[in-house]
mmCIF file of C-alpha atoms in Angstrom:
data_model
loop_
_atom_site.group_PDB
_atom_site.id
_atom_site.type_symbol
_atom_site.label_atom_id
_atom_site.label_comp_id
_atom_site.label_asym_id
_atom_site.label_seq_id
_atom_site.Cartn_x
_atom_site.Cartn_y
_atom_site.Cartn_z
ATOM 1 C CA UNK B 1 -9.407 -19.820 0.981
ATOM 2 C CA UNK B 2 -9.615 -16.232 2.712
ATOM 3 C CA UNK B 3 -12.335 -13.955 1.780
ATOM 4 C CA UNK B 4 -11.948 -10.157 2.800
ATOM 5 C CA UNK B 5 -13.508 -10.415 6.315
ATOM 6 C CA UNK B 6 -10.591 -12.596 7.311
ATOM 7 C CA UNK B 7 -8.105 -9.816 6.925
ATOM 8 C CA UNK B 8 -10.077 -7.299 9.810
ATOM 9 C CA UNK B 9 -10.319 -7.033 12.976
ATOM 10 C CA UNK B 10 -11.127 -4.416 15.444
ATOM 11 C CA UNK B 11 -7.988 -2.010 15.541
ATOM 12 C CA UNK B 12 -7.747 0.032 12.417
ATOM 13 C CA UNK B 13 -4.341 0.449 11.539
ATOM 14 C CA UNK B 14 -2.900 4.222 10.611
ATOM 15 C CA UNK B 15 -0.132 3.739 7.811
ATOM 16 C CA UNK B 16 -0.651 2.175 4.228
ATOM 17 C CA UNK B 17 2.235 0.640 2.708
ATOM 18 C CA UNK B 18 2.324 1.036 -0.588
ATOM 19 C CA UNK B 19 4.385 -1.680 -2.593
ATOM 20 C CA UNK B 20 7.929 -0.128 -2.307
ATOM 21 C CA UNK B 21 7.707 -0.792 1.315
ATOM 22 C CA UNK B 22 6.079 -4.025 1.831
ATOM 23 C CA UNK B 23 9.142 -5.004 -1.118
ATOM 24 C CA UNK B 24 11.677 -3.615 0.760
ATOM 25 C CA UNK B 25 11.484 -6.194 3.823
ATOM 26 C CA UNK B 26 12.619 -8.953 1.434
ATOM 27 C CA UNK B 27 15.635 -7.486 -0.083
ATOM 28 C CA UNK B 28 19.377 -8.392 0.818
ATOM 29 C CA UNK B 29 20.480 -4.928 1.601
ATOM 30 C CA UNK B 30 16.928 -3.744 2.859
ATOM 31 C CA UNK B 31 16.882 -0.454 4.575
ATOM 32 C CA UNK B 32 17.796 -0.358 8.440
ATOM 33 C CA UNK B 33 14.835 2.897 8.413
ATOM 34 C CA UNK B 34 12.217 0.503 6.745
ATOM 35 C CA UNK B 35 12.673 -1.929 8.677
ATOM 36 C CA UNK B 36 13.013 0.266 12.448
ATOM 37 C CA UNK B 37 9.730 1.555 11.384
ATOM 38 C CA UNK B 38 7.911 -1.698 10.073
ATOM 39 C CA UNK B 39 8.740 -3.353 13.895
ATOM 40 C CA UNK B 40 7.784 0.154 15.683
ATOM 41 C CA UNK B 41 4.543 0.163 13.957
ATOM 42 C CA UNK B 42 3.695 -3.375 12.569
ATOM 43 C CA UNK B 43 0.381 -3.367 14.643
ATOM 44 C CA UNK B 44 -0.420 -0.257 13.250
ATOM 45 C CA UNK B 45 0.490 -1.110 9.459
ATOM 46 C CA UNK B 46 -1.857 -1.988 6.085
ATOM 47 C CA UNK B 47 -1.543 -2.515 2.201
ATOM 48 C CA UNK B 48 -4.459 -2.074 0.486
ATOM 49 C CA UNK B 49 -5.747 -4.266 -2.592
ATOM 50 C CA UNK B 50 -3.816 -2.922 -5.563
ATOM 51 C CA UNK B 51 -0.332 -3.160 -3.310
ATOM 52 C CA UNK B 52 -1.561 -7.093 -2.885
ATOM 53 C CA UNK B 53 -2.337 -6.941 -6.777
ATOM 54 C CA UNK B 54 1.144 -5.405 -7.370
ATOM 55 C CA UNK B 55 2.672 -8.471 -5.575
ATOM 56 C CA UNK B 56 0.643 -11.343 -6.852
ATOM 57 C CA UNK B 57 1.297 -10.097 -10.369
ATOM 58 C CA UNK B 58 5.104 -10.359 -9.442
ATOM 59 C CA UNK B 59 4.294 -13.649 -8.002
ATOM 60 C CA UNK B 60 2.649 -14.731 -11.415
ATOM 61 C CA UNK B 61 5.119 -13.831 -13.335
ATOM 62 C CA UNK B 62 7.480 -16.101 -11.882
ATOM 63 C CA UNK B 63 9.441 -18.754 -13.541
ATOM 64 C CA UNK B 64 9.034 -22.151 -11.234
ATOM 65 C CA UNK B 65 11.791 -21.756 -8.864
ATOM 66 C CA UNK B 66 13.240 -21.304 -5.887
ATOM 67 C CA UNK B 67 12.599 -17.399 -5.260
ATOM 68 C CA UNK B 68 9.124 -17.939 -6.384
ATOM 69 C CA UNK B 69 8.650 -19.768 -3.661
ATOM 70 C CA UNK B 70 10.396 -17.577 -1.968
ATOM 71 C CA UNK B 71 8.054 -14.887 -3.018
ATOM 72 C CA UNK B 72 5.041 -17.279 -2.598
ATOM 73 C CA UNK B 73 6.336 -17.808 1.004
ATOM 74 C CA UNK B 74 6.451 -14.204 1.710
ATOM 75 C CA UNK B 75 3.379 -12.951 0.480
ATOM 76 C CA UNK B 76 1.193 -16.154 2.920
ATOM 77 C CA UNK B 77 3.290 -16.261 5.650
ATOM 78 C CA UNK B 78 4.493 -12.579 6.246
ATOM 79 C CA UNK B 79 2.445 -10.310 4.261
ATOM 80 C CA UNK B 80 -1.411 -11.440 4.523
ATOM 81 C CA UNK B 81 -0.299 -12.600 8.213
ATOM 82 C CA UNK B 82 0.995 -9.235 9.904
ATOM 83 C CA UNK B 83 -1.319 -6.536 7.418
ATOM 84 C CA UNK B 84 -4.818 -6.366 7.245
ATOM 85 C CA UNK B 85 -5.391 -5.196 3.090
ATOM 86 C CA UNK B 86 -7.551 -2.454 2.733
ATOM 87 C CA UNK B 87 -10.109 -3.184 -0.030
ATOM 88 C CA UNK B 88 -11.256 -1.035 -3.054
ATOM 89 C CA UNK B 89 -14.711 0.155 -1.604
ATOM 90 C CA UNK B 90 -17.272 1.993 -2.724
ATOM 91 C CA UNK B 91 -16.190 5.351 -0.511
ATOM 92 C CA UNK B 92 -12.732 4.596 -2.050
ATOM 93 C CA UNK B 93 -14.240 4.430 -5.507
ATOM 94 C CA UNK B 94 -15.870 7.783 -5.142
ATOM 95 C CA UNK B 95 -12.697 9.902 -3.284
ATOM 96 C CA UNK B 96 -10.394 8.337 -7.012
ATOM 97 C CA UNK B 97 -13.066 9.636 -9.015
ATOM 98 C CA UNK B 98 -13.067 13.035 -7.428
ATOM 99 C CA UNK B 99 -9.162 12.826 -7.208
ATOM 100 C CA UNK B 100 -8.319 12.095 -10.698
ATOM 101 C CA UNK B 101 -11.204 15.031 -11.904
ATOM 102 C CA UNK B 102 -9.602 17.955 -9.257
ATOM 103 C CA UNK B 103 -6.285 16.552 -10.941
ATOM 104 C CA UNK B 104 -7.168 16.717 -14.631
ATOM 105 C CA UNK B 105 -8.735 20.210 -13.600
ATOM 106 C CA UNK B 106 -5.581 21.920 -12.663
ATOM 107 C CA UNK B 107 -3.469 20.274 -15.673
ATOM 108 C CA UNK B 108 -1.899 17.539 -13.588
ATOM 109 C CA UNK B 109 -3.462 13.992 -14.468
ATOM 110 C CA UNK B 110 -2.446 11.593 -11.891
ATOM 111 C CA UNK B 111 -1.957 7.508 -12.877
ATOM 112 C CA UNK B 112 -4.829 5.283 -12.703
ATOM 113 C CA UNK B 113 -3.126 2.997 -9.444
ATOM 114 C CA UNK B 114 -1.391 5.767 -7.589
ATOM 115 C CA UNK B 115 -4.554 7.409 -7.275
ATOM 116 C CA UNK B 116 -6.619 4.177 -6.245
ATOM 117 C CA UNK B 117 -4.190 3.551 -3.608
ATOM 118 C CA UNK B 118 -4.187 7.646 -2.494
ATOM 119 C CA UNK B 119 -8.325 7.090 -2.498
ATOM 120 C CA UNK B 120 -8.084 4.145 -0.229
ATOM 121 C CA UNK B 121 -5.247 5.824 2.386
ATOM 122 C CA UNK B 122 -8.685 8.714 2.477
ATOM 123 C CA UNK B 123 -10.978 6.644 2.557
ATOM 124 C CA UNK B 124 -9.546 4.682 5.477
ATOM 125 C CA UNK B 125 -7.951 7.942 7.097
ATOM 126 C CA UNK B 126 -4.723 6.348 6.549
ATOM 127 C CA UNK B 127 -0.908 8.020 6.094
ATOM 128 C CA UNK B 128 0.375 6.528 2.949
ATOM 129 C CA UNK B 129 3.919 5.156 3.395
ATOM 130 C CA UNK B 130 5.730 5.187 0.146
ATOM 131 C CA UNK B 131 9.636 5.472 -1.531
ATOM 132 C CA UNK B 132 7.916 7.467 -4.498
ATOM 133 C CA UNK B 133 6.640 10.934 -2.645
ATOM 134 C CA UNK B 134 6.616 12.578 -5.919
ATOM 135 C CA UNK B 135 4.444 10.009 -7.674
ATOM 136 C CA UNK B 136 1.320 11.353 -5.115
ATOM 137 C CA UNK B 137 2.228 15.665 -5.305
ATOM 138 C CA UNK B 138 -0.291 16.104 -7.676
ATOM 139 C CA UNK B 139 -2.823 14.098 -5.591
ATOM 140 C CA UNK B 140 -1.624 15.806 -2.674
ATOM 141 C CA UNK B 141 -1.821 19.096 -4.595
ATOM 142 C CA UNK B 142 -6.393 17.787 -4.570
ATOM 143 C CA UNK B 143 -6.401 15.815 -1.629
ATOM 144 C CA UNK B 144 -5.872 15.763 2.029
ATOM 145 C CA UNK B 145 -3.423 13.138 1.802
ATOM 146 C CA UNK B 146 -1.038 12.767 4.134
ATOM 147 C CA UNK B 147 2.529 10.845 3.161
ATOM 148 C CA UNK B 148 5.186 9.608 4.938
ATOM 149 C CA UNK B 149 8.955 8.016 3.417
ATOM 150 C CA UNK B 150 10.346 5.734 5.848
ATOM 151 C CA UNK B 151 12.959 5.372 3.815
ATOM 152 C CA UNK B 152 14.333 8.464 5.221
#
């Protein structure tokens, strides 16, 4: 078993993935752009907690199968292999809280897990990588974050 120390080391990567992207390597038709940028800057890559959440739960969910495995496979093997995750600290705690308050201030209430995964990108100084750009504007609107779509 891996505890949270195993998934370090002394490099900080610059660009969390969110879900979308670590997803998108595993798909038939994946995109040529994901995947250009994911080899350009694999070294310099991360998910974060709820993205490894997001793809456990898939995993879970699973019937007994072949592409479970499959999944399975993917997640050991590729995922927890190449990324370092970026855990839910207490910094992290404290940038969501202030996030989702700023938010709810001006009228735009942000959702509970985009805003955890925003709050770790800060906390970490980290670009967030992610298909959904409009999911993070309101954060954005509060925040320093910085987002990129490689998808583009």
């Amino acid at each position: 078993m891996m505890n949270e120390h195993d998934y370090y080391n002394d490099e900080e990567p610059h660009y969390l993935l969110d879900s979308n992207i670590v997803s998108e390597l595993i798909k038939c038709n994946a995109s040529f752009n994901v995947i250009k940028k994911i080899a350009e800057h694999n070294s310099d890559c991360a998910i974060c907690s709820p993205t490894l959440h997001e793809l456990l739960y898939g995993y879970e969910k699973m019937a007994d199968g072949a592409k479970k495995t499959f999944l399975g496979d993917y997640i050991n093997a590729d995922v927890l292999e190449n990324f370092k995750v970026k855990i839910y600290s207490e910094k992290s705690s404290r940038i969501h809280a202030k996030i989702r308050a700023d938010a709810e201030r001006i009228g735009t209430p942000v959702p509970f897990s985009d805003s955890m995964i925003a709050a770790i990108a800060l906390a970490n100084h980290m670009v967030l990588v992610t298909r959904n750009k409009k999911h993070f504007e309101a954060i954005q609107q509060v925040s320093g974050l910085e987002i990129e779509n490689w998808f583009e």
